[in-house]
XYZ file of C-alpha atoms in Angstrom:
778
model
C -16.147 88.220 -28.863
C -17.777 85.463 -30.048
C -15.103 83.492 -31.057
C -13.482 83.727 -27.883
C -16.252 82.517 -25.729
C -17.310 79.426 -28.000
C -13.586 78.648 -27.599
C -14.254 78.952 -23.634
C -17.087 76.774 -23.925
C -15.258 74.110 -25.273
C -12.790 73.917 -23.085
C -15.477 73.880 -20.376
C -17.145 70.654 -21.789
C -13.260 69.408 -21.848
C -12.778 69.854 -17.960
C -16.667 68.818 -17.470
C -16.038 65.512 -19.678
C -12.554 64.489 -17.664
C -13.793 65.906 -14.600
C -16.775 63.159 -14.711
C -14.172 60.853 -16.703
C -12.097 60.919 -13.245
C -15.058 60.978 -11.179
C -16.040 57.499 -12.906
C -13.060 56.144 -12.885
C -12.375 56.473 -8.762
C -16.089 55.257 -8.246
C -14.899 51.884 -10.681
C -11.871 51.910 -8.511
C -13.632 52.064 -4.988
C -15.882 49.620 -6.185
C -13.074 46.681 -7.050
C -11.014 47.802 -3.786
C -13.762 47.415 -1.481
C -15.049 43.769 -3.799
C -11.794 42.665 -3.671
C -11.774 43.615 0.551
C -14.565 41.933 0.737
C -13.166 38.374 -0.478
C -10.164 38.804 1.760
C -12.044 38.639 4.647
C -14.106 35.900 3.841
C -11.441 33.887 2.430
C -9.972 34.791 6.569
C -12.691 34.219 8.508
C -15.257 31.822 6.734
C -15.030 28.118 7.707
C -13.319 25.422 5.849
C -13.841 26.819 1.905
C -12.027 23.997 0.328
C -11.227 20.968 -0.320
C -7.919 19.456 0.267
C -6.521 16.480 -0.878
C -3.282 15.088 -1.294
C -1.471 12.320 -3.658
C 2.073 10.721 -3.610
C 3.556 10.109 -7.279
C 7.133 9.212 -5.793
C 8.377 6.465 -3.613
C 12.325 6.850 -4.200
C 12.120 8.433 -0.591
C 10.718 5.241 0.738
C 13.813 4.585 3.530
C 11.722 8.062 5.307
C 8.572 8.548 6.790
C 6.486 11.555 5.547
C 6.111 14.033 7.657
C 3.713 16.352 7.956
C 5.942 19.533 6.719
C 6.771 17.210 3.357
C 2.929 17.767 2.323
C 3.469 20.746 1.007
C 1.667 20.233 -3.022
C -1.905 20.556 -3.059
C -3.209 18.734 -5.714
C -6.759 20.776 -6.021
C -8.201 23.267 -4.810
C -12.492 22.492 -5.092
C -15.154 24.616 -3.104
C -16.319 22.262 -0.926
C -20.281 23.281 -2.130
C -19.768 22.100 -5.514
C -22.279 19.400 -6.334
C -21.194 16.692 -9.094
C -23.192 13.438 -10.439
C -21.741 10.634 -7.733
C -19.677 7.332 -9.769
C -21.708 4.253 -8.850
C -20.260 1.376 -6.916
C -17.446 3.207 -5.429
C -16.128 5.715 -3.698
C -17.134 8.991 -4.556
C -14.630 11.275 -5.874
C -13.176 14.493 -3.370
C -12.228 16.561 -6.248
C -15.197 16.423 -8.074
C -18.209 14.747 -6.432
C -19.589 14.651 -3.139
C -21.093 12.921 -0.915
C -24.635 12.593 -0.637
C -26.996 13.328 2.164
C -30.297 11.907 2.922
C -32.418 13.127 5.470
C -33.602 10.800 8.333
C -35.669 11.834 11.411
C -35.078 15.591 10.607
C -31.545 15.133 10.871
C -28.939 14.707 7.812
C -25.867 12.344 7.276
C -23.352 11.198 5.289
C -23.982 8.229 2.582
C -21.935 6.966 0.151
C -23.488 6.457 -2.965
C -23.334 3.351 -5.040
C -24.765 1.676 -2.147
C -28.602 -0.318 -1.598
C -29.779 0.474 1.484
C -29.931 -3.152 3.954
C -32.884 -4.253 4.661
C -35.099 -2.226 7.987
C -33.702 -3.714 10.513
C -29.944 -4.286 9.704
C -28.517 -1.041 10.406
C -26.004 -0.455 12.892
C -25.985 2.551 14.528
C -23.195 3.274 17.538
C -24.536 3.638 20.523
C -21.675 5.367 22.682
C -20.394 8.817 22.390
C -16.560 9.356 21.106
C -14.095 10.524 22.591
C -15.655 8.564 25.981
C -12.977 5.888 27.576
C -15.117 2.676 27.426
C -14.745 0.021 29.720
C -13.951 -3.910 28.259
C -17.341 -5.066 26.843
C -17.235 -9.172 25.773
C -20.576 -9.815 23.591
C -21.205 -13.458 22.909
C -17.785 -14.361 23.923
C -17.011 -15.226 28.028
C -12.914 -14.825 28.375
C -10.929 -16.949 30.659
C -9.697 -14.768 34.196
C -6.092 -14.190 32.465
C -7.263 -11.363 30.091
C -7.688 -9.420 32.924
C -4.216 -9.720 34.550
C -2.726 -9.260 31.126
C -5.271 -6.587 29.853
C -2.656 -3.702 30.097
C 0.167 -5.475 28.836
C -2.346 -5.401 25.127
C -2.104 -1.625 25.102
C 1.456 -1.381 26.548
C 3.535 -0.044 24.085
C 1.310 0.305 21.608
C 3.373 3.222 19.717
C 6.668 2.814 18.263
C 9.532 5.858 18.974
C 8.339 7.290 15.320
C 4.898 7.243 15.355
C 5.468 9.169 19.136
C 7.897 11.100 17.075
C 5.556 11.918 14.637
C 3.024 12.605 17.341
C 4.586 15.102 18.829
C 5.955 16.929 15.676
C 2.019 17.287 14.887
C 1.156 18.620 18.256
C 3.052 21.321 17.871
C 2.321 22.082 14.625
C -1.561 22.480 16.027
C 0.279 24.453 18.363
C 1.422 26.905 16.043
C -1.623 26.964 13.742
C -4.160 27.909 16.592
C -1.565 30.204 18.661
C 0.192 31.775 15.260
C -2.392 32.229 12.796
C -1.085 35.653 11.785
C 2.160 34.992 10.924
C 2.039 32.637 8.335
C 5.127 31.120 6.263
C 4.785 30.744 2.374
C 5.265 27.828 1.187
C 8.627 26.889 -0.771
C 8.589 26.570 -4.849
C 11.389 23.642 -5.161
C 10.440 20.732 -4.367
C 12.018 18.825 -1.282
C 13.411 15.600 -0.976
C 10.111 13.740 0.946
C 7.468 15.891 -0.865
C 4.708 14.640 -2.699
C 4.407 15.586 -5.960
C 0.860 16.070 -8.003
C -1.061 13.439 -9.471
C -2.876 14.735 -12.842
C -6.582 12.620 -13.885
C -5.105 9.404 -12.492
C -2.469 9.275 -14.522
C -0.162 6.271 -12.897
C 2.821 6.780 -10.477
C 6.565 6.893 -12.080
C 9.808 7.336 -10.592
C 10.706 10.859 -11.336
C 14.239 13.125 -9.516
C 12.233 14.715 -6.294
C 14.541 17.787 -6.631
C 14.618 18.110 -10.988
C 11.860 20.938 -11.121
C 10.994 24.410 -9.619
C 7.488 24.729 -9.690
C 7.051 28.730 -10.501
C 4.627 31.381 -9.199
C 3.913 29.058 -5.899
C 1.101 27.747 -5.381
C -1.428 30.544 -7.090
C 0.937 30.848 -10.196
C 1.720 33.974 -10.730
C 4.887 36.298 -10.769
C 4.916 39.949 -9.816
C 6.353 41.285 -13.162
C 7.561 44.913 -13.922
C 4.897 46.988 -15.014
C 4.880 48.875 -18.746
C 4.827 52.626 -17.328
C 2.102 53.015 -19.088
C -0.603 52.134 -16.147
C -2.829 55.285 -14.678
C -3.170 55.722 -11.346
C -6.333 53.328 -10.800
C -4.950 50.092 -12.642
C -1.678 50.756 -10.889
C -3.727 50.601 -7.131
C -5.916 48.135 -8.524
C -3.113 45.159 -9.652
C -1.321 46.207 -5.620
C -4.446 45.759 -4.298
C -5.335 42.210 -5.932
C -1.875 40.698 -5.641
C -1.958 41.869 -1.654
C -5.445 40.007 -1.737
C -3.895 36.649 -3.184
C -0.660 36.598 -1.380
C -2.952 36.883 1.946
C -5.939 34.374 0.651
C -2.901 31.784 -0.029
C -1.095 32.471 3.617
C -4.593 31.310 4.305
C -5.606 28.334 2.589
C -1.601 27.324 3.773
C -3.030 27.583 7.324
C -6.371 26.123 6.523
C -4.327 23.166 5.126
C -2.001 22.618 8.473
C -5.200 22.649 10.326
C -6.821 20.350 8.773
C -3.747 17.951 8.637
C -3.912 18.337 12.024
C -7.619 18.392 13.377
C -9.787 16.498 10.989
C -11.340 13.329 11.716
C -10.079 10.189 10.560
C -13.895 8.730 10.155
C -16.691 10.965 10.546
C -18.564 9.953 13.340
C -21.920 11.055 11.991
C -21.844 9.203 8.885
C -23.907 6.502 8.184
C -22.672 3.286 5.276
C -24.730 0.879 3.633
C -23.206 -0.945 0.896
C -24.201 -2.632 -2.427
C -21.806 -5.740 -4.326
C -19.626 -5.988 -6.818
C -21.052 -5.633 -10.539
C -17.334 -6.699 -12.171
C -16.440 -9.348 -14.504
C -14.469 -11.252 -12.533
C -16.818 -11.614 -9.944
C -16.352 -13.348 -6.502
C -12.940 -12.776 -7.459
C -12.246 -9.579 -8.042
C -8.989 -7.889 -7.718
C -8.699 -4.171 -7.834
C -5.938 -2.282 -9.655
C -5.100 -5.957 -11.171
C -8.182 -7.170 -12.781
C -8.711 -4.047 -15.880
C -12.448 -4.473 -16.146
C -12.294 -1.607 -19.322
C -11.519 -4.324 -22.552
C -11.907 -1.101 -24.920
C -8.707 1.216 -26.368
C -5.042 1.339 -25.057
C -6.390 -0.467 -21.735
C -7.029 -3.905 -23.353
C -3.524 -4.532 -24.542
C -2.231 -3.789 -20.472
C -4.724 -5.981 -18.835
C -3.148 -8.552 -15.939
C 0.360 -6.740 -16.879
C 0.791 -3.938 -14.948
C -0.770 -2.622 -11.601
C -3.369 -0.038 -13.007
C -6.480 1.711 -10.162
C -9.516 3.678 -11.110
C -9.617 7.242 -10.210
C -12.900 6.040 -7.820
C -12.428 4.263 -5.087
C -13.589 1.024 -5.038
C -16.518 1.170 -2.399
C -18.655 -2.114 -3.092
C -18.612 -5.455 -1.401
C -17.152 -8.575 -3.078
C -19.300 -11.084 -3.543
C -18.941 -14.873 -1.894
C -18.741 -17.582 -4.866
C -22.386 -18.918 -6.786
C -22.115 -22.256 -5.162
C -21.678 -20.897 -1.673
C -18.199 -20.543 0.984
C -17.618 -22.878 3.867
C -15.015 -22.566 6.317
C -11.668 -24.084 4.496
C -9.970 -26.776 5.904
C -8.060 -26.274 8.596
C -4.034 -26.951 8.272
C -2.391 -29.298 8.154
C -5.247 -31.158 6.053
C -5.065 -28.353 3.711
C -2.138 -29.452 2.684
C -3.720 -32.045 0.741
C -7.077 -31.269 -0.045
C -9.686 -27.681 -0.221
C -12.903 -27.072 -0.691
C -13.390 -26.617 -4.426
C -15.905 -23.999 -4.498
C -14.216 -21.432 -2.650
C -11.772 -21.088 -5.092
C -14.206 -21.929 -8.026
C -13.537 -20.159 -11.267
C -14.324 -21.591 -14.954
C -10.931 -21.361 -16.175
C -9.638 -23.749 -13.478
C -12.128 -26.451 -14.379
C -10.678 -26.561 -17.929
C -7.140 -27.014 -15.927
C -8.091 -29.839 -13.814
C -9.522 -32.011 -16.161
C -5.563 -31.857 -18.566
C -3.477 -32.271 -14.974
C -2.586 -34.705 -12.776
C -1.285 -33.419 -9.538
C -4.605 -31.997 -8.841
C -7.476 -34.219 -9.206
C -11.628 -33.047 -8.582
C -12.898 -35.890 -5.544
C -16.284 -34.803 -4.294
C -16.350 -31.060 -2.966
C -13.087 -31.221 -2.406
C -9.833 -30.628 -4.854
C -7.397 -33.212 -3.576
C -2.806 -32.976 -4.248
C -1.708 -36.740 -3.814
C 1.580 -36.771 -2.851
C 3.101 -38.767 -5.958
C 1.891 -36.630 -8.179
C 3.252 -33.784 -7.892
C 3.846 -32.219 -11.234
C 7.913 -33.516 -11.076
C 8.563 -36.419 -11.506
C 9.995 -38.324 -9.110
C 8.499 -36.025 -6.640
C 9.522 -32.503 -5.118
C 11.553 -34.198 -2.660
C 13.562 -35.589 -4.695
C 13.464 -32.395 -6.795
C 14.990 -30.435 -3.959
C 17.416 -33.160 -3.099
C 18.740 -33.314 -6.862
C 18.976 -29.487 -6.399
C 21.586 -29.707 -2.986
C 22.913 -32.472 -4.583
C 23.966 -30.132 -7.013
C 24.948 -27.630 -4.744
C 25.251 -28.760 -1.426
C 26.168 -25.153 -0.274
C 22.234 -24.032 -0.498
C 21.397 -25.746 2.782
C 17.364 -25.947 2.610
C 16.048 -24.594 6.131
C 19.571 -23.614 7.569
C 21.655 -21.803 4.675
C 18.003 -21.463 3.168
C 15.699 -19.883 4.377
C 13.658 -16.801 1.928
C 12.664 -18.416 -1.031
C 10.780 -16.316 -4.076
C 9.146 -18.838 -5.983
C 8.119 -16.773 -9.730
C 4.688 -18.245 -11.079
C 2.364 -20.565 -9.782
C 1.980 -24.333 -10.090
C 0.707 -26.921 -8.280
C 2.501 -25.228 -4.924
C 4.077 -28.555 -4.277
C 7.782 -27.183 -4.247
C 6.522 -24.691 -1.723
C 5.128 -27.440 0.253
C 7.939 -29.541 0.394
C 10.259 -26.615 1.268
C 7.924 -25.990 4.075
C 8.586 -28.773 5.759
C 12.645 -28.306 5.236
C 11.967 -24.923 7.153
C 12.030 -22.854 4.444
C 9.458 -19.802 3.447
C 8.537 -20.200 0.252
C 6.942 -16.875 -1.339
C 5.394 -17.847 -4.237
C 5.077 -15.244 -7.127
C 1.414 -15.208 -9.145
C 1.745 -13.024 -12.252
C -2.136 -13.047 -12.967
C -1.598 -13.523 -16.715
C -3.056 -17.104 -16.817
C -6.677 -16.625 -15.294
C -6.239 -19.601 -14.195
C -5.997 -18.395 -10.112
C -3.293 -20.977 -9.390
C -2.047 -17.889 -6.985
C -5.666 -18.543 -4.824
C -5.597 -22.263 -5.109
C -1.916 -21.962 -3.294
C -3.524 -19.454 -0.524
C -6.321 -21.694 -0.413
C -4.111 -24.873 0.970
C -2.046 -22.415 2.888
C 0.691 -21.178 1.505
C 2.271 -17.814 1.203
C 0.962 -15.815 -2.374
C 1.196 -12.521 -3.466
C -0.387 -11.628 -6.666
C 1.010 -8.747 -9.172
C 1.726 -7.806 -12.608
C 5.066 -8.600 -13.765
C 5.310 -6.003 -16.918
C 7.713 -2.733 -16.791
C 7.747 -1.535 -13.426
C 9.909 -3.249 -10.277
C 8.818 -6.146 -7.467
C 7.377 -4.402 -4.287
C 10.163 -5.624 -2.802
C 13.668 -3.845 -1.321
C 17.233 -5.005 -3.099
C 19.085 -8.053 -1.556
C 16.179 -9.820 0.326
C 15.769 -13.207 -0.848
C 18.121 -16.041 -0.228
C 16.738 -17.996 -3.272
C 14.655 -17.251 -6.794
C 12.838 -20.246 -8.237
C 11.651 -20.362 -11.783
C 10.146 -23.606 -13.279
C 8.788 -23.494 -16.572
C 7.413 -20.014 -15.542
C 6.562 -18.512 -19.184
C 9.825 -15.495 -17.959
C 11.065 -14.458 -21.453
C 14.498 -13.131 -19.614
C 16.172 -12.206 -22.884
C 13.770 -10.299 -23.710
C 13.770 -5.462 -23.124
C 17.351 -6.269 -22.945
C 17.023 -8.652 -19.923
C 15.475 -6.051 -17.800
C 13.448 -8.607 -15.858
C 16.190 -11.109 -14.848
C 18.219 -7.497 -13.981
C 15.101 -7.069 -11.574
C 15.528 -10.321 -10.185
C 18.737 -9.373 -9.370
C 17.618 -6.480 -7.999
C 16.005 -8.245 -5.542
C 18.329 -11.587 -4.589
C 21.117 -11.394 -2.156
C 24.780 -11.126 -2.973
C 25.521 -14.568 -3.043
C 22.001 -15.405 -3.481
C 21.333 -18.166 -6.000
C 18.765 -18.076 -8.960
C 17.673 -21.554 -9.402
C 15.538 -21.871 -13.691
C 14.459 -25.293 -14.813
C 12.534 -26.526 -17.929
C 11.739 -29.294 -19.979
C 12.723 -27.977 -23.216
C 14.287 -24.416 -24.211
C 15.791 -23.444 -28.046
C 19.111 -22.928 -28.624
C 18.326 -19.345 -29.337
C 17.106 -18.944 -25.317
C 20.164 -20.688 -24.370
C 22.462 -19.006 -26.316
C 20.552 -15.136 -25.521
C 20.614 -16.276 -21.671
C 23.977 -17.256 -21.095
C 25.027 -13.973 -22.627
C 22.504 -12.360 -20.527
C 23.625 -13.954 -17.417
C 27.128 -13.569 -17.989
C 26.945 -9.470 -18.651
C 25.238 -9.664 -15.067
C 28.294 -11.729 -13.824
C 26.230 -14.365 -12.127
C 28.412 -17.400 -12.270
C 26.710 -20.625 -13.775
C 27.777 -23.380 -10.517
C 25.632 -26.388 -12.153
C 24.074 -27.167 -15.441
C 22.642 -31.069 -15.144
C 19.873 -33.211 -16.436
C 17.433 -34.775 -14.003
C 17.302 -38.663 -15.435
C 14.009 -39.369 -12.829
C 12.188 -35.983 -13.642
C 13.763 -35.206 -17.406
C 14.234 -31.797 -16.244
C 16.689 -29.477 -16.770
C 18.634 -27.544 -13.582
C 20.431 -24.545 -14.322
C 21.798 -22.498 -11.026
C 23.624 -19.650 -10.962
C 24.863 -17.441 -8.350
C 24.821 -13.869 -8.047
C 28.037 -11.806 -7.080
C 29.086 -10.664 -3.834
C 31.630 -8.104 -4.547
C 31.983 -5.238 -7.381
C 35.065 -5.789 -8.445
C 34.369 -8.568 -11.393
C 31.581 -5.897 -12.757
C 34.373 -3.743 -13.519
C 36.285 -6.513 -14.779
C 33.448 -6.749 -17.652
C 34.767 -5.467 -21.215
C 31.748 -4.059 -22.242
C 30.028 -2.535 -18.901
C 26.274 -3.374 -20.597
C 24.301 -2.857 -18.643
C 25.661 -0.387 -16.628
C 26.272 0.352 -12.927
C 23.526 2.572 -11.296
C 24.252 5.724 -10.977
C 25.120 5.981 -6.507
C 22.390 8.403 -5.595
C 19.661 5.857 -7.053
C 18.081 3.991 -4.567
C 17.884 0.136 -5.197
C 15.265 -0.446 -2.644
C 12.500 2.156 -4.012
C 9.784 -0.110 -5.848
C 6.440 1.488 -5.819
C 5.534 2.268 -8.902
C 8.549 2.969 -10.028
C 10.388 1.130 -13.302
C 12.664 -1.244 -13.804
C 16.183 0.234 -14.292
C 18.804 -1.950 -16.858
C 21.165 -0.767 -14.508
C 23.130 -2.670 -12.130
C 23.117 -1.379 -8.274
C 26.178 -1.786 -6.339
C 26.650 -4.664 -3.812
C 27.891 -3.288 -0.403
C 31.020 -3.950 0.490
C 31.329 -1.581 4.295
C 29.894 -4.149 7.347
C 28.066 -1.540 8.557
C 25.841 -1.950 5.135
C 23.047 -4.380 5.002
C 24.269 -7.255 2.683
C 28.333 -7.400 2.890
C 27.033 -10.890 5.552
C 24.984 -14.295 4.093
C 22.593 -14.100 7.808
C 22.911 -16.554 10.241
C 21.469 -20.096 9.963
C 17.385 -20.503 10.803
C 16.244 -20.386 13.439
C 18.850 -18.280 15.246
C 18.400 -15.876 12.249
C 15.337 -14.938 14.156
C 16.655 -13.567 16.994
C 20.196 -12.130 15.541
C 20.445 -8.533 14.461
C 23.508 -7.514 12.535
C 25.847 -4.932 13.230
C 24.105 -2.474 9.965
C 20.828 -2.429 11.967
C 20.241 0.204 14.345
C 19.083 0.566 17.630
C 19.480 -2.926 18.376
C 18.803 -2.742 21.447
C 14.690 -1.545 20.419
C 14.827 -3.778 18.387
C 15.399 -6.787 21.355
C 12.943 -4.945 23.437
C 10.377 -4.626 20.169
C 10.729 -8.481 20.133
C 10.521 -8.884 23.589
C 6.734 -6.711 23.912
C 5.997 -8.668 20.836
C 6.302 -12.216 22.519
C 4.482 -10.807 25.721
C 1.650 -9.502 23.474
C 0.946 -12.912 21.308
C 1.948 -15.780 24.231
C -0.500 -13.377 27.133
C -3.461 -11.919 25.198
C -3.979 -12.654 21.753
C -3.307 -16.308 22.040
C -5.354 -16.883 25.318
C -7.630 -13.660 25.943
C -9.524 -12.902 22.511
C -11.232 -15.897 22.307
C -9.560 -16.764 18.818
C -9.908 -20.278 17.615
C -6.146 -20.298 16.457
C -5.944 -24.230 15.101
C -8.215 -22.496 12.311
C -5.338 -19.672 11.731
C -3.340 -20.311 8.788
C -2.802 -17.380 6.816
C -2.081 -13.779 8.499
C -1.128 -10.554 7.838
C 0.037 -7.662 9.721
C -0.957 -4.339 7.801
C 1.755 -2.287 9.940
C 4.500 -4.593 10.364
C 8.293 -2.324 11.631
C 10.806 -5.057 12.446
C 8.547 -8.011 12.190
C 8.144 -8.247 16.363
C 4.333 -9.599 16.028
C 5.298 -12.371 13.046
C 8.519 -13.424 15.046
C 6.162 -13.887 17.899
C 4.319 -16.382 15.999
C 6.718 -17.876 14.302
C 6.921 -21.423 16.164
C 2.896 -22.103 15.827
C 1.422 -23.125 13.091
C 0.536 -19.329 10.787
C 2.424 -17.561 8.356
C 2.743 -14.033 8.255
C 2.022 -11.466 5.648
C 4.238 -8.198 6.850
C 3.304 -5.101 5.220
C 5.480 -2.501 5.125
C 3.310 1.501 4.299
C 5.119 3.278 1.450
C 4.588 6.071 3.540
C 6.448 5.007 6.774
C 10.204 4.231 7.150
C 11.949 1.502 5.389
C 12.407 -1.500 7.690
C 11.357 -4.734 5.655
C 14.991 -5.250 5.241
C 15.048 -6.065 8.505
C 12.208 -8.770 8.022
C 13.383 -10.481 5.554
C 16.770 -10.185 7.325
C 15.284 -12.182 10.567
C 13.720 -14.822 7.872
C 10.315 -13.375 7.395
C 8.350 -12.275 4.503
C 6.615 -9.477 3.227
C 6.025 -6.528 0.692
C 5.832 -2.651 0.360
C 2.298 -1.661 -0.206
C 0.199 2.092 -0.077
C -2.962 1.600 1.993
C -4.286 3.934 -0.209
C -5.133 0.586 -2.860
C -6.315 -2.503 -2.878
C -4.088 -5.822 -2.060
C -2.467 -7.702 -4.486
C -4.652 -11.088 -3.460
C -7.843 -12.640 -4.271
C -10.711 -12.080 -2.080
C -11.122 -14.209 1.202
C -7.261 -14.784 1.106
C -6.874 -14.307 4.869
C -7.892 -15.291 8.419
C -6.290 -13.188 10.372
C -5.498 -8.555 9.754
C -3.623 -7.445 12.358
C -3.781 -3.816 12.150
C -1.865 -1.351 14.734
C -2.131 1.806 14.564
C -2.660 1.614 10.799
C -5.401 4.226 10.526
C -3.489 6.782 12.180
C -0.339 6.826 9.858
C -2.977 6.715 7.301
C -4.842 9.915 8.978
C -3.535 12.747 5.927
C -2.774 10.152 2.533
C -6.051 8.600 1.620
C -9.092 10.166 0.314
C -11.751 8.268 1.704
C -9.897 6.455 4.487
C -13.132 4.182 4.223
C -11.617 2.109 1.470
C -8.867 0.226 3.583
C -12.209 -1.134 5.960
C -13.457 -2.631 2.513
C -10.068 -3.699 1.476
C -9.968 -5.584 4.764
C -13.482 -6.873 4.285
C -12.796 -8.057 0.723
C -9.266 -10.003 1.537
C -10.599 -11.647 4.906
C -12.655 -15.072 4.400
C -15.823 -15.074 6.074
C -14.986 -16.478 9.786
C -12.165 -14.909 10.093
C -10.619 -12.267 12.756
C -9.028 -8.598 13.066
C -7.313 -7.028 15.510
C -7.255 -3.368 15.306
C -4.964 -1.194 17.988
C -5.390 2.312 17.796
C -6.755 5.647 19.075
C -10.227 5.666 20.986
C -11.082 8.359 18.683
C -10.011 6.250 15.638
C -11.550 2.975 16.626
C -15.072 4.313 18.142
C -16.417 5.567 14.568
C -14.451 2.547 12.856
C -16.898 0.041 15.071
C -19.428 1.707 13.743
C -18.209 0.677 10.481
C -17.791 -2.704 10.487
C -21.203 -3.151 12.110
C -22.473 -1.640 8.929
C -20.655 -4.649 7.346
C -22.242 -7.013 9.932
C -18.874 -8.171 11.591
C -19.177 -9.381 15.125
C -17.543 -7.536 17.338
C -16.345 -10.049 19.927
C -14.037 -7.253 21.970
C -13.425 -3.484 23.072
C -10.844 -1.837 25.326
C -9.560 1.209 25.779
C -7.283 3.027 28.140
C -5.843 6.325 27.969
C -7.303 7.406 25.121
C -5.283 3.314 23.710
C -7.771 1.392 22.535
C -8.447 -2.031 21.090
C -10.824 -3.576 18.913
C -11.090 -7.354 17.778
C -13.734 -7.862 15.344
C -14.902 -11.283 13.399
C -16.550 -11.162 9.504
C -19.338 -13.176 9.345
C -21.730 -14.424 5.850
C -23.513 -11.673 5.656
C -23.533 -9.876 1.509
C -26.223 -7.338 0.784
């Protein structure tokens, strides 16, 4: 009996223990479920909880604009309340830093760290409310009555067809997000063409195949797998609830991302900005992304060899030259003399003492006509080349020329008198800063390293390329640099190579290389006066010559490789096929200059729109810009169109004594070939980074809807304004056309930089702002 009682007692204890264990498990499961439900509800109904940024890695699809539907890759998800120390002198990184706030009269305003507070009384604050249509106002300036007659024309046609389509898409997406928040679609895992790739730890961008990899597990990286069959009921329930919450959380983040893209302001209207000077080794000549400030480790070997931007955006102002800065000598006097203090550089001072084509004369650097680098003068040098190959016809058949390496600029100066526009390519490897001298004289120039990446130009656009002792090792590295010249040279275009001394080994290597890429040598002759040996090569105009090669080295590029892709794209060791059909660009040589400026070949789509665009900018420039903004155009020589489309603005200024650098943003449609076809020059560029030029390079900047197109690209769009301040001369002008919601806070930012706002005008939510930079530095 006792034994039976003992057995029952043990059984009861087991039952009680099992019941207690089961009850504990139920309680734990309930707590987990309630916690996950709270996380889900918080993620759905809380305000913007994450900071989302985008960074593009590949620009193979440079022909296509980036629409809102293409921005699907999320590179970082960082809680917005995360605190960290800012990096001095630069924009605070959005992924690991928050903009500091300071309290002023009990009100918190944003402040970019790394900048010193301005002097008392120098802070400019906004006086007008955002979103209110403003009447035209003029400060310290009397404008002619003619402006009142054409003020509506200033804003007419501000938005292009492409922009209207994109804005319409954004409005539709906004309606979808606001009206259908409960119906969400999971983002696709596969990368599609035009989609942004991830950038990890600020590594350099490289060309990749956008359809190569599949991202497994979506954004959260989780996959639904089969269970092991041994889970208890509570564990299965926990897993099911967790997966459901993760799915809903992912959908919520996707919706939040879309809303942020469409609804977020470009500039915070409540932000307050103060500034400090850059403390860099290049000092007043600092070029971000090209002047590598670090000299330790691996970066030492790539100084001025590759473009490389800092992870943190530049948020400081480049100082003026140590001896001050004065208004540059006006064109055309600047062809013969410039102010020495404006281009002062220690290496330049030593260089001037060894050269005869540039002479220090008091406060000026002068350039005697009879002392140009080629003996006998540049005019004789050009005439000798034209005698060797009469088909060149400077100024008619040849209009756009690329000059590799800066020397005395006399080559471009002499060609300009013949009607040829020469773009000088400063390689920034000699540290003499001769490209800055060329820009100060009023000649087109751009600064870029020439290492392993392509130049920021489309394929087949230069009529001729010139290299005179430019110290480029064309035959090294498998001839990649010469293959890059072949890419940007127009079919049938000319490559002019001149030098005084060359070794037999180099001669043989160049002969082998030029034969392998099927360049025809038209002439090889030494000028007796200058004692310079000149070789003229011509690029083939058909593909059959490539097929007839015994050795297919270098090979032809694959048909799907975009020859125009060039921003952060490595140089390819292959030859792109030459266009053959009449509908393709490059099958015919452009019209003679100046007819080519207003000629639109068959390969240009929508010729009627191109003609209308040209007429529109002619009217705006002639009736408004030249007479209605108070700009003294006699002091304007170097002009930049920061978001050129078809070169209409530059074409309208072609008859005036200016030249225009047409910049095509890398995310915009690829219209740069149209610009070159019209006999103008330009480059690709990403305005989230610094432009390849020296400080104080341009007299006037023109930005037509640039900021509204960059609304969802740059981490801190304020860096674009900082870059404008860097490349614009003191006393230079900026004409900005955009939406009123952008121009209002932008005006406050320019005032914080002590720019003088000369005119503002708004109508139907579109506006124009004209400002002039001053000598102010913090």
